XYZ file of C-alpha atoms in Angstrom:
665
model
C 98.522 73.593 161.869
C 99.876 75.492 158.802
C 97.585 77.842 156.908
C 96.832 76.534 153.432
C 94.676 77.946 150.651
C 93.629 75.371 148.042
C 93.260 75.930 144.291
C 95.382 79.070 143.884
C 96.494 79.521 140.264
C 97.639 83.141 140.080
C 99.195 83.426 143.542
C 101.234 81.202 145.806
C 100.849 81.539 149.551
C 102.975 80.366 152.448
C 103.772 81.299 156.041
C 107.420 80.926 157.041
C 108.876 79.883 160.394
C 108.907 83.517 161.611
C 105.189 83.887 160.981
C 105.570 86.072 157.891
C 102.967 85.338 155.203
C 104.243 85.550 151.626
C 101.746 86.132 148.813
C 103.559 85.764 145.489
C 101.743 87.069 142.396
C 102.511 84.748 139.488
C 99.618 84.758 137.060
C 99.209 81.430 135.316
C 100.028 81.405 131.602
C 100.963 85.106 131.432
C 104.298 86.889 131.188
C 103.026 89.752 133.359
C 100.778 90.058 136.363
C 97.491 91.918 135.958
C 94.514 92.349 138.254
C 91.785 90.367 136.563
C 88.796 88.683 138.182
C 90.581 85.467 139.206
C 93.732 87.104 140.643
C 91.526 89.459 142.661
C 89.332 86.618 143.955
C 92.425 84.652 144.972
C 93.901 87.678 146.756
C 90.594 87.927 148.617
C 91.113 84.322 149.830
C 94.637 85.197 150.985
C 93.428 88.237 152.927
C 90.644 86.143 154.476
C 93.219 83.571 155.605
C 95.314 86.266 157.290
C 92.218 87.804 158.884
C 91.171 84.385 160.217
C 94.574 83.389 161.582
C 94.919 82.840 165.314
C 96.581 85.557 167.363
C 100.347 85.586 166.744
C 100.143 82.978 163.978
C 100.763 85.582 161.235
C 103.032 88.526 162.077
C 102.705 90.241 158.713
C 101.884 89.865 155.035
C 104.198 90.554 152.108
C 102.902 91.009 148.556
C 105.657 90.256 146.040
C 105.869 89.113 142.424
C 107.172 85.908 140.904
C 107.482 87.532 137.460
C 110.690 88.942 136.011
C 109.202 92.160 134.666
C 106.213 93.135 136.753
C 104.857 93.508 140.259
C 101.339 94.080 138.932
C 101.124 95.970 135.636
C 97.566 97.182 136.145
C 94.071 95.832 135.676
C 93.398 93.222 133.000
C 92.331 95.359 130.040
C 90.972 92.285 128.239
C 88.187 92.095 130.811
C 87.207 95.771 130.512
C 84.720 95.307 127.691
C 82.628 93.000 129.879
C 81.505 96.061 131.812
C 79.161 98.106 129.639
C 76.897 99.874 132.126
C 77.388 102.165 135.117
C 75.922 99.557 137.452
C 78.250 96.777 136.258
C 81.269 99.018 136.745
C 80.150 100.131 140.185
C 79.524 96.533 141.303
C 82.938 95.374 140.091
C 84.687 98.348 141.661
C 82.790 97.934 144.928
C 84.143 94.405 145.442
C 87.762 95.417 144.823
C 87.408 98.564 146.934
C 86.239 96.401 149.819
C 89.241 94.092 149.387
C 91.732 96.972 149.383
C 90.082 98.461 152.480
C 90.407 95.114 154.284
C 94.114 94.997 153.372
C 94.566 98.489 154.755
C 92.753 97.545 157.994
C 94.697 94.342 158.695
C 96.127 94.518 162.225
C 99.461 93.063 161.072
C 101.913 94.951 158.809
C 101.316 94.571 155.061
C 104.334 95.219 152.823
C 104.398 95.620 149.044
C 107.788 94.516 147.651
C 107.959 96.001 144.163
C 110.055 94.869 141.211
C 109.200 95.647 137.580
C 106.071 97.446 136.466
C 103.764 98.615 139.247
C 101.098 100.494 137.343
C 97.458 101.503 137.605
C 95.545 99.040 139.762
C 98.858 97.499 140.815
C 99.997 100.805 142.300
C 96.574 101.337 143.854
C 96.980 97.952 145.570
C 100.479 98.875 146.748
C 99.152 102.148 148.190
C 96.636 100.163 150.249
C 99.581 98.382 151.905
C 101.218 99.806 155.009
C 104.793 99.944 153.669
C 106.146 100.001 150.122
C 109.624 98.888 149.094
C 110.917 99.104 145.504
C 114.213 98.066 143.972
C 116.308 100.488 141.921
C 116.597 98.220 138.880
C 116.176 99.834 135.458
C 113.048 97.828 134.669
C 111.158 98.959 137.767
C 108.606 101.690 137.091
C 105.591 103.010 138.989
C 102.722 105.138 137.734
C 99.093 105.786 136.946
C 98.556 105.385 133.166
C 94.758 105.506 133.441
C 94.219 108.870 131.725
C 95.764 107.351 128.587
C 92.838 104.922 128.642
C 90.218 107.628 129.104
C 89.710 107.088 132.847
C 91.462 107.904 136.129
C 92.384 105.683 139.116
C 89.119 104.125 140.282
C 90.138 101.873 143.198
C 90.474 104.812 145.616
C 93.911 105.459 144.166
C 93.006 109.142 143.969
C 92.575 109.322 147.746
C 95.609 107.180 148.594
C 97.934 108.903 146.103
C 97.147 112.309 147.597
C 97.456 110.901 151.124
C 100.899 109.447 150.365
C 102.398 112.058 148.029
C 100.418 115.192 148.779
C 98.114 117.053 146.384
C 100.682 118.415 143.935
C 102.798 115.283 143.421
C 99.851 112.924 143.722
C 97.723 114.779 141.181
C 100.694 115.320 138.862
C 101.395 111.578 138.826
C 97.776 110.854 137.902
C 97.351 113.678 135.368
C 100.588 113.110 133.452
C 100.454 109.270 133.454
C 104.251 109.217 133.575
C 106.045 106.017 134.488
C 108.206 106.988 137.433
C 111.610 105.656 138.288
C 111.801 104.252 141.824
C 113.863 107.212 143.052
C 111.246 109.679 141.785
C 108.429 107.644 143.358
C 110.369 107.605 146.640
C 110.888 111.379 146.523
C 107.140 111.851 146.026
C 106.187 109.514 148.843
C 104.569 106.801 146.719
C 107.368 104.487 147.878
C 108.759 104.352 151.427
C 112.040 102.497 150.918
C 114.471 101.614 148.124
C 116.833 98.654 147.823
C 119.522 98.087 145.165
C 118.125 95.002 143.402
C 115.189 92.593 143.453
C 117.365 90.142 145.374
C 117.286 92.540 148.333
C 113.493 92.789 148.405
C 112.655 89.714 150.466
C 115.144 90.526 153.215
C 114.023 94.175 153.335
C 110.348 93.115 153.437
C 111.073 90.681 156.273
C 112.725 93.443 158.324
C 109.844 95.834 157.598
C 107.326 93.286 158.907
C 109.325 92.510 162.048
C 109.826 96.220 162.743
C 106.111 96.853 162.077
C 106.907 99.750 159.732
C 104.041 101.915 158.526
C 104.111 104.772 156.066
C 103.578 108.204 157.587
C 102.109 109.665 154.416
C 102.661 113.166 153.102
C 104.197 115.719 155.518
C 101.969 118.250 157.239
C 102.945 121.137 154.987
C 101.770 119.227 151.909
C 98.481 118.437 153.607
C 97.919 122.149 154.251
C 97.569 122.621 150.485
C 94.377 120.565 150.594
C 92.622 123.432 152.358
C 90.826 126.249 150.592
C 91.636 128.639 149.006
C 94.934 126.908 148.146
C 93.221 123.804 146.774
C 91.079 125.887 144.443
C 94.148 127.752 143.185
C 95.945 124.459 142.565
C 92.944 123.053 140.707
C 92.825 126.144 138.493
C 96.520 125.792 137.614
C 96.099 122.079 136.893
C 93.128 122.785 134.640
C 95.042 125.443 132.702
C 98.113 123.237 132.193
C 95.991 120.287 131.123
C 93.924 122.397 128.719
C 97.148 123.637 127.088
C 97.919 120.048 126.060
C 94.558 118.411 125.357
C 90.957 119.392 124.672
C 88.361 118.534 127.300
C 85.824 117.538 124.647
C 88.245 114.864 123.399
C 89.780 113.676 126.671
C 87.464 114.451 129.607
C 89.077 112.129 132.198
C 91.830 114.447 133.507
C 89.344 117.294 133.821
C 86.934 115.122 135.839
C 89.872 114.131 138.067
C 90.619 117.808 138.698
C 86.922 118.398 139.447
C 87.049 115.545 141.950
C 90.105 117.022 143.652
C 88.698 120.540 143.754
C 85.355 119.396 145.186
C 86.453 116.709 147.664
C 90.221 117.046 148.120
C 90.020 117.691 151.861
C 87.327 115.059 152.502
C 88.808 111.528 152.004
C 85.541 109.699 152.637
C 83.585 111.988 150.343
C 86.290 111.646 147.710
C 86.104 107.832 147.869
C 82.405 107.884 147.054
C 82.638 110.640 144.435
C 85.522 108.851 142.707
C 83.297 105.903 141.788
C 80.444 108.147 140.665
C 82.730 109.974 138.218
C 84.760 106.904 137.231
C 81.860 104.731 136.029
C 80.534 106.938 133.196
C 84.073 107.627 131.982
C 84.772 103.897 131.846
C 81.881 103.134 129.481
C 82.371 106.226 127.298
C 83.270 106.004 123.610
C 86.550 107.782 124.354
C 87.644 105.152 126.873
C 86.465 102.324 124.624
C 88.459 103.708 121.691
C 91.564 104.363 123.762
C 91.455 100.771 125.011
C 91.289 99.781 121.366
C 94.404 101.858 120.654
C 96.239 100.114 123.490
C 95.280 96.718 122.068
C 96.450 97.826 118.624
C 99.870 98.682 120.060
C 100.058 95.260 121.694
C 99.058 93.692 118.364
C 101.985 95.358 116.582
C 104.416 94.233 119.279
C 103.121 90.671 118.904
C 103.807 90.801 115.143
C 107.546 90.673 115.884
C 108.655 87.016 116.119
C 110.290 85.849 119.340
C 113.399 84.507 117.588
C 117.105 84.365 118.267
C 117.999 87.564 116.386
C 119.298 90.005 119.002
C 120.730 93.098 117.279
C 123.427 94.953 119.192
C 125.305 96.953 116.538
C 123.768 99.212 113.901
C 125.459 100.929 110.974
C 123.692 103.889 109.341
C 124.731 105.213 105.936
C 123.723 108.840 105.542
C 124.183 111.362 108.345
C 121.425 113.777 107.420
C 118.649 114.613 109.856
C 116.912 111.257 109.463
C 120.026 109.060 109.406
C 121.647 110.857 112.320
C 118.492 110.673 114.402
C 118.043 106.958 113.653
C 121.584 106.264 114.849
C 121.097 108.399 117.964
C 117.830 106.646 118.832
C 119.497 103.236 118.507
C 122.097 104.403 121.030
C 119.387 105.640 123.418
C 117.914 102.126 123.139
C 121.206 100.601 124.336
C 122.870 99.730 121.042
C 126.129 100.763 119.406
C 125.632 102.821 116.243
C 128.211 103.819 113.624
C 127.392 106.686 111.269
C 128.810 106.874 107.741
C 128.711 109.814 105.342
C 130.998 111.258 102.675
C 130.511 114.666 104.290
C 132.258 114.538 107.668
C 130.653 117.878 108.526
C 127.242 116.174 108.346
C 128.454 113.535 110.783
C 129.640 116.206 113.210
C 126.244 117.913 113.057
C 124.532 114.593 113.723
C 126.787 113.874 116.714
C 126.081 117.320 118.152
C 122.330 116.846 117.703
C 122.556 113.398 119.289
C 124.147 114.803 122.443
C 121.063 116.981 122.977
C 118.879 113.879 122.704
C 121.098 111.970 125.140
C 120.805 114.762 127.719
C 117.010 114.460 127.540
C 116.749 110.677 127.425
C 119.740 109.311 129.372
C 120.072 109.714 133.133
C 123.381 110.240 134.904
C 126.829 111.340 133.806
C 128.162 107.813 133.362
C 125.216 106.728 131.205
C 125.497 109.906 129.131
C 129.207 109.386 128.509
C 128.541 105.763 127.598
C 125.915 106.863 125.061
C 128.281 109.385 123.492
C 130.939 106.674 123.219
C 128.531 104.232 121.542
C 127.719 106.669 118.700
C 130.704 106.335 116.385
C 131.714 108.644 113.547
C 132.606 106.275 110.723
C 133.082 108.235 107.476
C 134.750 105.309 105.690
C 132.409 102.537 106.878
C 134.953 100.550 108.877
C 132.294 99.336 111.327
C 129.941 98.098 108.617
C 131.372 94.557 108.736
C 130.476 94.243 112.450
C 126.898 95.493 112.166
C 123.826 93.363 112.833
C 121.627 95.912 111.059
C 122.692 98.199 108.193
C 120.334 101.061 107.350
C 120.725 103.223 104.257
C 119.263 106.714 104.819
C 120.617 108.830 101.951
C 118.689 111.117 99.594
C 115.845 109.621 97.527
C 117.954 108.953 94.436
C 117.601 105.473 92.994
C 121.039 105.251 91.400
C 122.758 106.318 94.635
C 120.878 103.760 96.711
C 121.523 100.989 94.183
C 125.249 101.751 94.193
C 125.395 101.679 98.013
C 123.751 98.259 98.307
C 125.829 96.785 95.477
C 128.961 97.870 97.372
C 127.964 96.709 100.843
C 126.342 93.363 100.025
C 129.649 91.495 100.030
C 131.019 93.329 103.073
C 128.101 92.793 105.452
C 127.840 89.805 107.765
C 125.820 87.001 106.132
C 123.051 87.331 108.719
C 123.028 91.144 108.908
C 119.836 92.960 107.978
C 120.183 95.123 104.860
C 117.590 97.887 105.082
C 116.631 101.043 103.247
C 114.825 103.955 104.871
C 113.293 105.005 101.552
C 109.955 106.754 101.806
C 108.945 106.638 98.155
C 111.099 104.323 95.991
C 110.080 100.721 95.387
C 112.231 98.082 97.045
C 112.260 96.012 93.863
C 114.092 98.823 92.050
C 116.597 99.417 94.853
C 117.312 95.677 95.131
C 117.908 95.235 91.376
C 121.741 95.188 91.564
C 121.877 92.736 94.508
C 122.918 89.128 94.005
C 120.446 88.157 96.751
C 117.433 90.409 96.304
C 115.500 88.589 99.016
C 117.797 90.126 101.589
C 116.656 93.742 101.196
C 113.946 95.032 103.502
C 112.550 98.496 104.109
C 112.768 100.005 107.585
C 110.967 103.319 107.211
C 111.181 105.751 110.143
C 109.143 108.914 110.593
C 110.332 112.346 111.590
C 110.914 113.195 114.416
C 112.397 109.756 115.085
C 112.455 110.161 118.876
C 108.747 111.013 119.087
C 106.785 108.933 116.580
C 106.427 105.326 117.765
C 105.778 103.637 114.396
C 108.286 102.157 111.952
C 107.100 100.647 108.669
C 108.797 97.342 107.801
C 108.498 97.111 104.030
C 108.226 93.777 102.247
C 109.396 93.757 98.630
C 108.265 91.154 96.130
C 111.452 89.140 96.735
C 112.009 89.883 100.444
C 112.283 86.731 102.529
C 110.077 86.318 105.587
C 113.182 85.686 107.672
C 114.422 89.197 106.880
C 111.012 90.691 107.698
C 111.109 88.899 111.055
C 114.598 90.168 111.855
C 113.630 93.711 110.873
C 110.587 93.559 113.180
C 112.793 92.214 115.984
C 115.143 95.182 115.499
C 112.255 97.669 115.565
C 110.905 96.282 118.843
C 114.444 96.216 120.275
C 114.619 100.009 119.844
C 111.212 100.376 121.530
C 109.233 101.177 118.396
C 106.130 99.542 116.911
C 106.700 97.596 113.659
C 104.060 97.706 110.925
C 104.609 95.264 108.050
C 103.623 96.927 104.753
C 103.712 95.982 101.092
C 106.150 97.778 98.805
C 103.992 100.303 96.963
C 103.997 104.080 96.436
C 103.803 105.820 99.816
C 103.559 102.493 101.665
C 100.730 103.042 104.188
C 101.322 106.153 106.273
C 102.490 108.579 103.570
C 99.894 107.201 101.173
C 97.090 107.918 103.645
C 98.502 111.192 104.979
C 99.246 112.770 101.588
C 95.586 113.146 100.462
C 94.806 114.820 103.791
C 97.630 117.333 103.333
C 96.742 117.964 99.679
C 93.121 118.523 100.684
C 94.383 121.201 103.077
C 96.293 122.832 100.190
C 93.155 122.711 98.020
C 91.043 124.340 100.733
C 93.728 127.002 101.216
C 93.754 127.722 97.475
C 89.974 128.112 97.577
C 90.312 130.847 100.174
C 90.069 129.092 103.532
C 92.468 130.776 106.004
C 95.400 128.620 107.067
C 94.466 129.271 110.701
C 90.951 127.983 110.109
C 92.239 124.828 108.408
C 94.600 124.089 111.284
C 91.978 124.872 113.922
C 89.538 122.522 112.170
C 92.091 119.703 112.296
C 92.704 120.303 116.001
C 88.965 120.393 116.599
C 88.708 116.974 114.932
C 91.446 115.671 117.210
C 94.630 115.765 115.151
C 97.796 116.575 117.153
C 98.770 119.365 114.733
C 97.117 121.245 111.895
C 98.086 120.176 108.343
C 99.435 123.604 107.321
C 101.787 123.681 110.309
C 102.614 120.002 109.763
C 103.648 120.590 106.158
C 105.837 123.501 107.240
C 107.433 121.250 109.856
C 108.054 118.367 107.440
C 109.298 120.634 104.647
C 107.193 121.862 101.751
C 109.659 120.439 99.218
C 109.185 116.962 100.685
C 105.386 117.320 100.797
C 105.295 118.582 97.222
C 107.419 115.674 96.012
C 105.181 113.136 97.755
C 102.089 114.794 96.266
C 103.567 114.645 92.768
C 104.740 111.030 93.125
C 101.284 109.941 94.245
C 99.591 112.186 91.636
C 97.788 114.058 94.399
C 99.011 117.626 93.875
C 95.996 119.959 93.592
C 96.852 121.101 90.060
C 96.892 117.436 88.960
C 93.218 117.398 89.973
C 92.453 120.393 87.780
C 92.748 123.152 90.399
C 94.666 126.151 89.108
C 97.578 127.681 90.970
C 99.186 125.019 93.138
C 100.116 127.050 96.208
C 102.420 124.325 97.513
C 104.525 124.094 94.342
C 104.614 127.885 94.114
C 106.083 128.236 97.610
C 108.681 125.583 96.839
C 109.747 127.448 93.679
C 110.193 130.588 95.801
C 112.453 128.688 98.195
C 109.906 128.973 100.990
C 110.163 125.441 102.340
C 108.645 125.864 105.792
C 110.275 125.954 109.201
C 113.758 125.122 107.924
C 113.837 128.303 105.796
C 111.744 130.474 108.117
C 108.921 130.837 105.589
C 106.272 128.486 104.246
C 102.544 128.634 104.723
C 103.504 130.468 107.922
C 106.349 132.767 108.820
C 108.441 131.095 111.531
C 109.951 133.139 114.361
C 112.015 131.549 117.142
C 110.909 128.125 115.978
C 107.183 128.932 116.123
C 104.663 129.857 113.407
C 103.204 133.376 113.456
C 99.424 133.107 113.362
C 96.677 135.656 113.013
C 94.206 135.795 115.879
C 91.141 134.353 114.160
C 88.046 132.872 115.810
C 85.564 130.523 114.175
C 82.396 128.815 115.358
C 82.467 125.203 116.532
C 80.015 124.278 113.780
C 82.265 125.774 111.076
C 85.339 123.964 112.401
C 83.489 120.679 112.770
C 82.268 120.793 109.150
C 85.680 121.759 107.824
C 87.402 119.092 109.925
C 85.184 116.388 108.446
C 85.920 117.706 104.946
C 89.651 117.683 105.673
C 89.836 114.070 106.828
C 87.441 112.634 104.225
C 90.247 111.926 101.687
C 92.316 110.312 104.443
C 89.449 107.991 105.378
C 88.866 107.075 101.733
C 92.535 106.323 101.110
C 92.741 104.228 104.279
C 89.860 102.117 102.968
C 91.581 101.711 99.595
C 94.831 100.696 101.291
C 92.993 97.995 103.213
C 91.261 96.742 100.067
C 94.584 96.518 98.228
C 96.250 94.560 101.034
C 98.936 97.142 101.815
C 98.854 95.792 105.391
C 97.347 92.668 106.928
C 93.881 93.979 107.792
C 91.766 96.930 108.929
C 93.207 96.872 112.446
C 96.707 97.246 111.013
C 95.538 100.180 108.898
C 94.136 101.878 112.004
C 97.277 101.111 114.014
C 99.569 102.468 111.311
C 97.654 105.703 110.841
C 97.309 106.348 114.590
C 100.933 105.640 115.513
C 102.411 107.018 112.299
C 100.442 110.258 111.991
C 98.880 110.847 115.410
C 95.357 110.447 113.977
C 92.922 111.293 116.811
C 93.456 108.292 119.139
C 90.146 108.828 120.935
C 88.380 108.036 117.635
C 89.958 104.559 117.472
C 91.525 104.821 114.000
C 90.288 106.035 110.599
C 88.509 102.838 109.511
C 87.003 102.299 112.954
C 85.842 105.922 112.985
C 84.366 105.672 109.475
C 82.543 102.484 110.453
C 81.075 103.906 113.666
C 80.184 107.142 111.889
C 78.321 105.335 109.121
C 76.600 103.187 111.755
C 75.487 106.284 113.630
C 74.164 107.865 110.435
C 72.292 104.657 109.582
C 70.837 104.579 113.092
C 69.634 108.170 112.810
C 68.058 107.430 109.432
C 66.246 104.404 110.842
C 64.999 106.466 113.766
């Protein structure tokens, strides 16, 4: 009699004529599979059915996905907030740990056939299987992103990752949170077998079951590194490398993971128990809660892009300066064709040379690299403009020049092409003035460096049609960036909020605070870079212009001796000239060795960000973006504002709540 499991909604289950059981993850109503309560409960029923089968009735179990883009993309983050105490977390984890252990102990072979994203809890599930097969398709990625959410693998993934990949590769995968290509995962030992495409997975899984294949785990020489004193030396190196990138007080999870490894790395059973004890308090911490919020904010921005028929393939960029050239190069990295127009052919050549460096970092393989180079086209006379789906103007901030460009190209562009300006300070209404159809112009404002910052502001002018906003958002998501729809106003959102913060740093510097202290205070608060170094990186001329346009320059507030304007007059513009607030040597700022107390830095950090918080609140009140969440998203992804604080408005709200609570107490 065939084995049947009634009322499955997120899995399908069948046993074929050879006795191979197929469990297909296909979560109802979702585009991706995630391990939520119901999928886990249904998998428990499947495992129970295999455990209860008569001898010889089931020869093996294959876990495979019915989705196009994911095996299992992790735990269901929407359910995380239901667990708000250590005990609730431990109870939930205990049930899933028991399920994974039962999978691992099944007497028949269990094979994970992986296509698409296999991340977090999905990879922990795969590691509990006896054999792992992944396809080589571009969309297949494996990894442990947990540290980005303020936690580490908590379903005994720490133990199984080290068992499969060894201590160095296993810990590196968990500490870096990188999404690994299948070949890299195979080289580490997280995957046992590769096949060309997803269409080969079922046949390969069938053969693995019939051959009763089981992973051998990491080789003996890797396991030797689990012994002391080698393990202690490795832990010390890991701690040093991690501390060079992040502060333990802000992001404790990777440091607790290293502690776990150092204490229990050679004791799998002890490590299993200790993992849960360390995982639970991290899970309910403010840091983890805020980082989950940041993840949801990123998903919110992606959802703002309409799922329409606009599929941009060709981009034309006018202006081959640093910004224009980098925009074109990034579009190519994202799979598009980009043509680059500029009156100065020397500028185009510089942009092409710079792009090749980006391609070497971002594109894998000689063929793919050569294809990328071929898709970035030098087009000094704008011959490719008529073919473009998206046309981006990225010339200097001169109104008359921009107006002339759009007046000339309006009649040449395809009727459905997006006409966009990358202006950072001019109003769209002014730029659009010469156009016959002013509703066609939209702002697509990138941030420097283009390849690193994930946010792009999509600027809506008074006349801009919603259709054009939608197409611009679709383009931004197509190049793997996050679109933020903003109202046309001075500074839009990000520059408007960031400028008061930078001008406050200038004011403090003028009042005698050392530049090193100002930057250290910002880092202590959680900013990715100090404001003095940031201004040098951006260019002091640009910062000064923004400050003047927004009437934020210190001297406009009555402070004598604007240090920023003075440096600009001297031609000291920051990194690009070798001198600014700092002297720059070999691409790095020369700093004095100065030490300050934590209390001093904390106070100064709060003073530094106060104008930023106030301006963020004003931007929300004036409707620059849709709501407070969009303000927080824009400032986090556009400036790097301390992610573990959840955004400036969220931080201000929780801070005021804490102060009120203390006062009441």
